PDB file of C-alpha atoms and ligand atoms in Angstrom:
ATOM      1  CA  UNK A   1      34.352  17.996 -36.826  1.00  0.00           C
ATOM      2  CA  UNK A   2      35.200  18.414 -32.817  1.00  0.00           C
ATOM      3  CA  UNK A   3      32.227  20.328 -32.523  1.00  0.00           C
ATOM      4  CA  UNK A   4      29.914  18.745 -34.291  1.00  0.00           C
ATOM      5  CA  UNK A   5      31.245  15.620 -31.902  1.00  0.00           C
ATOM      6  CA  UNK A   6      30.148  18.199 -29.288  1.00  0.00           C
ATOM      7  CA  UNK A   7      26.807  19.174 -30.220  1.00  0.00           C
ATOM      8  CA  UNK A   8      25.714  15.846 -30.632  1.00  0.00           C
ATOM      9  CA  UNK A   9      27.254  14.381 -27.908  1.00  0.00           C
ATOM     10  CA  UNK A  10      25.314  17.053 -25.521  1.00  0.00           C
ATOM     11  CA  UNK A  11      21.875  16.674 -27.043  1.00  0.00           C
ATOM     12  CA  UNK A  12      21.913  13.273 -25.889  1.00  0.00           C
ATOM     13  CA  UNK A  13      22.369  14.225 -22.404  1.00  0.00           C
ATOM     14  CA  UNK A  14      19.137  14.033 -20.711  1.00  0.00           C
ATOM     15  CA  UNK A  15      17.982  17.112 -19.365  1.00  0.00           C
ATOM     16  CA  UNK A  16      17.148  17.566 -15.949  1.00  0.00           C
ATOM     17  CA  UNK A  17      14.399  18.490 -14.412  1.00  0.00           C
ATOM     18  CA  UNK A  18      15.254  21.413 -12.848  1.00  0.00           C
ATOM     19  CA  UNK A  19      16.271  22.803 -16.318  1.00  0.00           C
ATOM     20  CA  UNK A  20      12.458  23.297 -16.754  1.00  0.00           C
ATOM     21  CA  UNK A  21      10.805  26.577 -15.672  1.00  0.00           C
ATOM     22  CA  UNK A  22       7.088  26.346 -15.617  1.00  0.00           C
ATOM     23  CA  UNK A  23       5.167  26.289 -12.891  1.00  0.00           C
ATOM     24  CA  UNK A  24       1.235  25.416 -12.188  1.00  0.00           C
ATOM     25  CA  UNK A  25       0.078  26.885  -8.873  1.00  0.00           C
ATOM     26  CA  UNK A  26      -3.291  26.880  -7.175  1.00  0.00           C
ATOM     27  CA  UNK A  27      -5.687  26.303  -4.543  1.00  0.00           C
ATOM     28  CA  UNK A  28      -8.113  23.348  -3.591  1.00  0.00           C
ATOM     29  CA  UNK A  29     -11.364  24.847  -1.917  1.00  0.00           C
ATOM     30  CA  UNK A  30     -13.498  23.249   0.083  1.00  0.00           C
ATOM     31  CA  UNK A  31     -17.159  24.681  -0.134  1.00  0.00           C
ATOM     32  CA  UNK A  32     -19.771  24.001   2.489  1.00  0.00           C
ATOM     33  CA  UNK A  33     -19.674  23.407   5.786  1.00  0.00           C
ATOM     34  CA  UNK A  34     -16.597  22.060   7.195  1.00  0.00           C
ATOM     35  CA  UNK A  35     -17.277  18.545   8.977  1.00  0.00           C
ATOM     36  CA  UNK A  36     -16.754  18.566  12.318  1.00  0.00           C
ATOM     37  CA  UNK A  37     -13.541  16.986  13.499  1.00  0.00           C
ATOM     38  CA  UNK A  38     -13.213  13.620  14.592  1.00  0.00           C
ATOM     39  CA  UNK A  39     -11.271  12.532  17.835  1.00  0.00           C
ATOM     40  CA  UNK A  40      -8.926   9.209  17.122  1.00  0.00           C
ATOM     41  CA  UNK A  41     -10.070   6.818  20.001  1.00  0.00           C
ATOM     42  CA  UNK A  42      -6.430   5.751  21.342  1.00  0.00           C
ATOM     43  CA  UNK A  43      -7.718   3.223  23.997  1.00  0.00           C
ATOM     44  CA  UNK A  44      -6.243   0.373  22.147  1.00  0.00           C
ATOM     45  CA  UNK A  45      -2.310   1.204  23.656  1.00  0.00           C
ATOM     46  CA  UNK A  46      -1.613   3.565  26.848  1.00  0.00           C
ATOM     47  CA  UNK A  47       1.552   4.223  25.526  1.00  0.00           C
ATOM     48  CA  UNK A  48       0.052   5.992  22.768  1.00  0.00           C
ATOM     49  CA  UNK A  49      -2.665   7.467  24.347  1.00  0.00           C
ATOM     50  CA  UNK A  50      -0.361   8.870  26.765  1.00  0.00           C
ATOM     51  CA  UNK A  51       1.354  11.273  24.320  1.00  0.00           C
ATOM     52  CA  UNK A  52      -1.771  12.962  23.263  1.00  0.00           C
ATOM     53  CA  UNK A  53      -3.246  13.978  26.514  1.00  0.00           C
ATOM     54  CA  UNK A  54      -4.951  16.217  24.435  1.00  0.00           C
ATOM     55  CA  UNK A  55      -6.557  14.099  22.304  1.00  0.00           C
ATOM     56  CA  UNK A  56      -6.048  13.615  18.732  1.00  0.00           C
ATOM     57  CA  UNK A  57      -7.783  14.693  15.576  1.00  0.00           C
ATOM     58  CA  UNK A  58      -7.903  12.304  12.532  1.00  0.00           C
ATOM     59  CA  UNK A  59      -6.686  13.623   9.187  1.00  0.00           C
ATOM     60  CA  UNK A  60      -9.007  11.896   6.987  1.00  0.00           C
ATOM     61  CA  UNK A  61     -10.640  15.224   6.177  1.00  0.00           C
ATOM     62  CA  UNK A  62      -8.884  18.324   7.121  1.00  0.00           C
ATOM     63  CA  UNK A  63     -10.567  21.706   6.229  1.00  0.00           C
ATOM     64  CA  UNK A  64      -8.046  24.794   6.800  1.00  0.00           C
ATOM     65  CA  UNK A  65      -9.531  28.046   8.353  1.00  0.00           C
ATOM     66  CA  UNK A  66      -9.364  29.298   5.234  1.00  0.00           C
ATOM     67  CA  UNK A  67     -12.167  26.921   3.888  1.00  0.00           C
ATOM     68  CA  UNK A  68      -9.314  24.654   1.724  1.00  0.00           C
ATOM     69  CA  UNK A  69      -8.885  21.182   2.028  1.00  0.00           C
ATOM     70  CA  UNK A  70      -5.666  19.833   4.015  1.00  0.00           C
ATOM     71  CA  UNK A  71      -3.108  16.631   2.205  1.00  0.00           C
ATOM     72  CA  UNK A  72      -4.960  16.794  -1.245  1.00  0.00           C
ATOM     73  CA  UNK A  73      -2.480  15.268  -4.127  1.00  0.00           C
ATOM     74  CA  UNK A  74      -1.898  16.767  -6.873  1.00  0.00           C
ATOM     75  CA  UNK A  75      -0.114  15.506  -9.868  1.00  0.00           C
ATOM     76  CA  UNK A  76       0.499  15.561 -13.716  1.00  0.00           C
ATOM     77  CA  UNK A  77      -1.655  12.923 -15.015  1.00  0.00           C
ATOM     78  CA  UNK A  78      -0.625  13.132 -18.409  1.00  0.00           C
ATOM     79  CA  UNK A  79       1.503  15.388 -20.748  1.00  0.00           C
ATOM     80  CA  UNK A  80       5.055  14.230 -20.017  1.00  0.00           C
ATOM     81  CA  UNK A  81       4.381  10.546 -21.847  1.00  0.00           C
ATOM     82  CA  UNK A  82       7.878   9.840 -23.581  1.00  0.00           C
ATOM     83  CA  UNK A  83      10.259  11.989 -20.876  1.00  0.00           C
ATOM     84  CA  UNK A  84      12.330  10.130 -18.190  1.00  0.00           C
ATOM     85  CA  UNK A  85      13.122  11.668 -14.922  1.00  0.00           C
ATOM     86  CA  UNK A  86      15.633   9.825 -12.935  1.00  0.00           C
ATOM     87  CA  UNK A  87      14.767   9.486  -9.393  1.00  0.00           C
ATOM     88  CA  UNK A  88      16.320  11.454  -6.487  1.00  0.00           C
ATOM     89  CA  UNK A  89      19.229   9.744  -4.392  1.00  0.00           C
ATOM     90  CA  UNK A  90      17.199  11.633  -1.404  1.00  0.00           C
ATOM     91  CA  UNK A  91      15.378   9.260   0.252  1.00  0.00           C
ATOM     92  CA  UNK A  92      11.158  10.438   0.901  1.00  0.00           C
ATOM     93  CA  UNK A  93      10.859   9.911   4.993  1.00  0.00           C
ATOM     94  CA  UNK A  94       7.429   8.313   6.241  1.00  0.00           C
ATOM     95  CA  UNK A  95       7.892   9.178  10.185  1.00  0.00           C
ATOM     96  CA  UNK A  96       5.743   7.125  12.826  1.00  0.00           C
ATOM     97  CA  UNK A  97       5.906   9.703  15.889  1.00  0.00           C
ATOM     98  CA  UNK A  98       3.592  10.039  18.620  1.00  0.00           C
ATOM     99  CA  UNK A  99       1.447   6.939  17.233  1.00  0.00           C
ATOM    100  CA  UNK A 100       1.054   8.683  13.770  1.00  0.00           C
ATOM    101  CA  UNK A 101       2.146   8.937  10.321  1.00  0.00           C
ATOM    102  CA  UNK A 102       4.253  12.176   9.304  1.00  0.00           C
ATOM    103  CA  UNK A 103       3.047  12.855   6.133  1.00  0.00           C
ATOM    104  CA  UNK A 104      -0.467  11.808   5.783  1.00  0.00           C
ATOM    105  CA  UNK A 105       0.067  12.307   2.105  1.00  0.00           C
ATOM    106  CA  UNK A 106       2.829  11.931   0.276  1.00  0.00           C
ATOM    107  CA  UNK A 107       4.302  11.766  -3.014  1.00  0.00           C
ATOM    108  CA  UNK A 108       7.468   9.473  -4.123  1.00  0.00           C
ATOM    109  CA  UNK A 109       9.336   8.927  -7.341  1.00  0.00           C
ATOM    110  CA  UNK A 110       9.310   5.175  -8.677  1.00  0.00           C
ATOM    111  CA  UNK A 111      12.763   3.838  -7.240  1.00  0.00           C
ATOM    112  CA  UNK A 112      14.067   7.132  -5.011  1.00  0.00           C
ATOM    113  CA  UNK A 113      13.985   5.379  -1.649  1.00  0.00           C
ATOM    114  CA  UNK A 114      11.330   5.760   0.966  1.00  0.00           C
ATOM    115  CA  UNK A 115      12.586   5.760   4.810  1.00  0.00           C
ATOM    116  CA  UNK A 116      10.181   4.655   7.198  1.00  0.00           C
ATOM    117  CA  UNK A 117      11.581   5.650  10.252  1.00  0.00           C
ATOM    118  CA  UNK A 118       9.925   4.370  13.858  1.00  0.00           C
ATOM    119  CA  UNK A 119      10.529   8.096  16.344  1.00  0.00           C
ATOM    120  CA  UNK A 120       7.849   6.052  18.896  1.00  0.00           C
ATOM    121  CA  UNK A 121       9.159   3.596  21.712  1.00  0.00           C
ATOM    122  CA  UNK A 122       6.639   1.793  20.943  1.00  0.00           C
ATOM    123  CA  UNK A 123       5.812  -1.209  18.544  1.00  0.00           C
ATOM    124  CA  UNK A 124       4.700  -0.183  15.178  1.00  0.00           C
ATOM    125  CA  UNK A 125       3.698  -2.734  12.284  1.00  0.00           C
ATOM    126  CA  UNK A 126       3.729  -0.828   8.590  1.00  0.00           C
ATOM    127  CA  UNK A 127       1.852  -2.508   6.310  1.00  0.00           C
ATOM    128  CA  UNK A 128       1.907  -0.965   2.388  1.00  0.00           C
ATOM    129  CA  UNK A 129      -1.230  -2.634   0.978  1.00  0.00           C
ATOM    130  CA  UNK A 130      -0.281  -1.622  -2.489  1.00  0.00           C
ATOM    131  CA  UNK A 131      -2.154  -2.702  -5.679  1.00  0.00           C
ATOM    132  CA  UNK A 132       0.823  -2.402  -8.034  1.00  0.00           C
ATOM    133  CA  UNK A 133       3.438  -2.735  -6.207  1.00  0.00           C
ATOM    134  CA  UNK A 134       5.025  -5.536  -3.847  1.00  0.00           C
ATOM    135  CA  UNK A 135       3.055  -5.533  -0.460  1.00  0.00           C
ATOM    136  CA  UNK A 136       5.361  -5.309   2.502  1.00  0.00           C
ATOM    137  CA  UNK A 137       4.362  -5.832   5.959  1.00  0.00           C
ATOM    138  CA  UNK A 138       7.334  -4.792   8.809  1.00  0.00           C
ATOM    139  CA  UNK A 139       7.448  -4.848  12.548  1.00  0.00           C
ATOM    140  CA  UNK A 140       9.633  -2.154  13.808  1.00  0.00           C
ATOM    141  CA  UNK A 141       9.678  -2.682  17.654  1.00  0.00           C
ATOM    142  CA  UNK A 142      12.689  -0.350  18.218  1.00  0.00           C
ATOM    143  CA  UNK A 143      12.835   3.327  18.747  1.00  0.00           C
ATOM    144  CA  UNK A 144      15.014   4.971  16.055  1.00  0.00           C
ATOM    145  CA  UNK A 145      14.808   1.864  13.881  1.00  0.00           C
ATOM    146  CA  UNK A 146      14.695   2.505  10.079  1.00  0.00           C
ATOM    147  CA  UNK A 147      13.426   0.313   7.179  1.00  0.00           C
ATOM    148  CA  UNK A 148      14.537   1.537   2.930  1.00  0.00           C
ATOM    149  CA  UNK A 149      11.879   0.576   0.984  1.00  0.00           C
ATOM    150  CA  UNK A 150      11.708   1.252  -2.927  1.00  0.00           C
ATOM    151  CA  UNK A 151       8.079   0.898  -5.503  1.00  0.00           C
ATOM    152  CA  UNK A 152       9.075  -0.353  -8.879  1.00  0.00           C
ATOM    153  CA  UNK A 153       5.422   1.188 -10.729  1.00  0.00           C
ATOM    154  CA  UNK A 154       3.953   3.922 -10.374  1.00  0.00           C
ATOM    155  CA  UNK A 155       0.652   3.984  -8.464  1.00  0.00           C
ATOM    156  CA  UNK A 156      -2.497   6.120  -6.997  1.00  0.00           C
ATOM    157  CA  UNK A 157      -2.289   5.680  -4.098  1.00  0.00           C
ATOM    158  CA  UNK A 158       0.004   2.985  -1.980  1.00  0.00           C
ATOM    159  CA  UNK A 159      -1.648   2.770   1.284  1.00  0.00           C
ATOM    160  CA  UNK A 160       0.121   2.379   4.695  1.00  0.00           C
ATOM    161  CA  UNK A 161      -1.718   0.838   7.851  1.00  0.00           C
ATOM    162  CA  UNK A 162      -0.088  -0.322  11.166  1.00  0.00           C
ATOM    163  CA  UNK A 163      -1.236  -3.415  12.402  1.00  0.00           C
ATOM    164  CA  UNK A 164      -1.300  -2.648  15.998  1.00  0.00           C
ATOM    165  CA  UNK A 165      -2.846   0.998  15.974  1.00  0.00           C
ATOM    166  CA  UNK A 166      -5.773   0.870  13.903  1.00  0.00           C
ATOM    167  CA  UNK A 167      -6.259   4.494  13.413  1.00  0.00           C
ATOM    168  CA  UNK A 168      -3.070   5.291  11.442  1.00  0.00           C
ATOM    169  CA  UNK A 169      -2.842   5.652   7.963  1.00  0.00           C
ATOM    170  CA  UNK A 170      -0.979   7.063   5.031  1.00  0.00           C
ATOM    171  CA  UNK A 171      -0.912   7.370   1.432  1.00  0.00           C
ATOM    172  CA  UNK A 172       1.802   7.761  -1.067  1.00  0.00           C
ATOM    173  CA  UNK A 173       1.728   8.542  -4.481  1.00  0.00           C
ATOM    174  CA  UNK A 174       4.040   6.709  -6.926  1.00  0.00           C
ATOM    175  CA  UNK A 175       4.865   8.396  -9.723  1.00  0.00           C
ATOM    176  CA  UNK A 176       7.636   8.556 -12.927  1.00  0.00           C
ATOM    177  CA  UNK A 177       8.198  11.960 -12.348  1.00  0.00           C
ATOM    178  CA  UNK A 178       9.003  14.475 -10.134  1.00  0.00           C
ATOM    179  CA  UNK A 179       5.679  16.908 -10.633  1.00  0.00           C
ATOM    180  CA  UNK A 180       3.152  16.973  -7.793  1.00  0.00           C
ATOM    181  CA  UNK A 181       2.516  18.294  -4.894  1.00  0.00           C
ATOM    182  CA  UNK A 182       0.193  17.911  -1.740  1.00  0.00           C
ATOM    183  CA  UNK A 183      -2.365  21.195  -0.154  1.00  0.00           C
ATOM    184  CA  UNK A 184      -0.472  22.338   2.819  1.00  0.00           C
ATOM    185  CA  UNK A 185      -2.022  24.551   5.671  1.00  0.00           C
ATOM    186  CA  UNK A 186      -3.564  26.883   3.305  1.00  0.00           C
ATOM    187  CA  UNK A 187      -4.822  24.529   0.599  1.00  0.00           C
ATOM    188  CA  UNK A 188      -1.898  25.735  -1.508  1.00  0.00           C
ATOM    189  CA  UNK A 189      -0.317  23.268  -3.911  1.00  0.00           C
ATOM    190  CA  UNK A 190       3.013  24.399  -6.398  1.00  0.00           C
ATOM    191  CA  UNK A 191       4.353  21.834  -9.024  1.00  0.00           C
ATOM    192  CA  UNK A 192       7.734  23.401  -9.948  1.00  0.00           C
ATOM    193  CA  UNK A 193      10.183  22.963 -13.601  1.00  0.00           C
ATOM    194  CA  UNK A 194       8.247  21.907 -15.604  1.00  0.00           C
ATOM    195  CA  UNK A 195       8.811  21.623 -19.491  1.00  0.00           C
ATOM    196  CA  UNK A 196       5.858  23.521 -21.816  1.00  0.00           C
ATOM    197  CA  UNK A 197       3.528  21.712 -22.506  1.00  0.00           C
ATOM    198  CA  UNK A 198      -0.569  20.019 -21.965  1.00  0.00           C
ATOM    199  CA  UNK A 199      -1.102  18.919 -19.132  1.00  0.00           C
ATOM    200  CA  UNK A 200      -4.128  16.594 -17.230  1.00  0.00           C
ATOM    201  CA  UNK A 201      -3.778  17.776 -13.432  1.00  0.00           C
ATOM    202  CA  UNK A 202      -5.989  15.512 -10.934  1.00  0.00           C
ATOM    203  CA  UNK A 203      -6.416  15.890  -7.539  1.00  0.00           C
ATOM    204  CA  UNK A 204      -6.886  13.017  -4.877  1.00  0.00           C
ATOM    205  CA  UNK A 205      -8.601  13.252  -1.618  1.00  0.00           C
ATOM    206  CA  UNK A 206      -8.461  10.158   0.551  1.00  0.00           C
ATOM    207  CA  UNK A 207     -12.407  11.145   1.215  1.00  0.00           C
ATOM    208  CA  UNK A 208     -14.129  13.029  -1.396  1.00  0.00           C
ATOM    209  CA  UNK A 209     -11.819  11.173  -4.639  1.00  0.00           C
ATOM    210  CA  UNK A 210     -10.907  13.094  -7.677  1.00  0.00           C
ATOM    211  CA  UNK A 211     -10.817  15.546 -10.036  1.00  0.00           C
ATOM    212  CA  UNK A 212      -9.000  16.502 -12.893  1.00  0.00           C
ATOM    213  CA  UNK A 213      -8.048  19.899 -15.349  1.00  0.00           C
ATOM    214  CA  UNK A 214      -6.586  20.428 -18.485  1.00  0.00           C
ATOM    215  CA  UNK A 215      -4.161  23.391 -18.012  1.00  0.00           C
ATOM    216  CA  UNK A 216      -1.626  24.068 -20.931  1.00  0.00           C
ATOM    217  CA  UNK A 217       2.182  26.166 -20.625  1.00  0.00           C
ATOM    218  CA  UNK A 218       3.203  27.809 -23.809  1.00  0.00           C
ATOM    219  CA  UNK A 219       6.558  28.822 -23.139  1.00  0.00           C
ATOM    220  CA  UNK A 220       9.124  27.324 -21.266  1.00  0.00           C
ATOM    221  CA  UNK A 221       8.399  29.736 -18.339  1.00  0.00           C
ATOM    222  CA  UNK A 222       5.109  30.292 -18.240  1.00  0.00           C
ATOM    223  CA  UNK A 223       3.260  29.880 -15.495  1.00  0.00           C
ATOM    224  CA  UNK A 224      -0.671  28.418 -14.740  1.00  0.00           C
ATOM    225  CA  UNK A 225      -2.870  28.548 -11.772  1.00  0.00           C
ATOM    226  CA  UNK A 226      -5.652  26.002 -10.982  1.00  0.00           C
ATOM    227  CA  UNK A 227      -8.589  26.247  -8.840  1.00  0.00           C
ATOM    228  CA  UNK A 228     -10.250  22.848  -7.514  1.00  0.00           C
ATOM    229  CA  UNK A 229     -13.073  22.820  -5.543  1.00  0.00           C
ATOM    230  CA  UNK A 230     -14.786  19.954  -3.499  1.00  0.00           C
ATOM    231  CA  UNK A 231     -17.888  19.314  -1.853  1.00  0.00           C
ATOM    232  CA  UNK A 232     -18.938  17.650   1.130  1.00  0.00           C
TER     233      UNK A 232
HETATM  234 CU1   CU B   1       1.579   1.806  15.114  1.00  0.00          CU
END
């Protein structure tokens, strides 16, 4: 009697995540010839234009010497309909630093808390232009100033904008699960624990849009790879 008591009373324990063990792994490839990169004109504030003596490339389309494309999202689209995956306590930071949003691409669980932190002495006005979503629109005028922010739905993609510096911009992807990723240096995305199952992958590019793959994980810790390719 005790352990049936047991039994059941574990099965309705939700499971998490990390109790999964597939993986999907791949690359997004960028074939052609890689567009020439675009300086940010930072005339609009000396103070900004001051920490990039340099100059500064815009992120809109980064192609990796290895001919992959840069801040791609990648996500399950569907397959995990029915499953809950409670958020993580661990908030997602959005940085602005050096006039400039660290990530460019992003991905957030519904309700785990996004901190949008200001590392700049400067002024900086983030404005999330969501569609789903409750728009928010926040001076932060103080260095080391920090702002929690939560999105109730999911959504592809939230945009960020500052209101003062035209030229930066983010993008966050709201989802009801913990399963995406974004290409890193080496157009290399991983999304880690997941159950077997069907899956839809897509892939977002701020630039060249999306695409999307069916890739399927028999066993519980299987794993997939997935090629994407775009074009200029
Ligand atoms: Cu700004």
């Amino acid at each position: 009697m005790k352990i049936n008591h047991l039994i059941l009373w574990s099965l309705m324990i939700a499971i998490p995540h990390s109790a999964y063990a597939a993986n999907i792994a791949g690359k997004v490839i960028f074939e052609g010839a890689a567009p020439e990169g675009k300086q940010v004109d930072l005339s609009a504030d000396p103070n900004c234009a001051a920490l990039h003596p340099d100059g500064l490339l815009a992120e809109e389309v980064t192609v990796n010497p290895n001919a992959t494309l840069k801040n791609v999202f990648v996500y399950v689209k569907k397959g995990l309909e029915g499953q809950t995956f409670s958020p993580p306590e661990e908030p997602v930071i959005l940085d602005q630093k050096g006039c400039w949003y660290e990530p460019h691409v992003f991905g957030i669980q519904v309700n785990q808390p996004l901190e949008i932190l200001n590392s700049d002495s400067t002024l900086h006005n983030v404005h999330a232009l969501p569609a789903e979503n409750k728009e928010f629109n926040l001076g932060m005028p103080i260095q080391g100033m920090k702002v929690k922010k939560i999105f109730a739905k999911p959504e592809i993609m939230v945009k960020f904008k500052c209101d003062v510096h035209p030229w930066m911009a983010s993008y966050a992807g709201v989802l009801e699960h913990p399963f995406f990723s974004v290409t890193n240096e080496e157009g290399i995305f991983e999304i880690k624990g997941l159950p077997a199952g069907s899956y839809v992958i897509e892939t977002w590019h701020e630039k060249y849009g999306i695409q999307s793959q069916n890739v399927s994980l028999a066993a519980a810790d299987a794993s997939a790879s997935a090629e994407f390719k775009y074009q200029p």
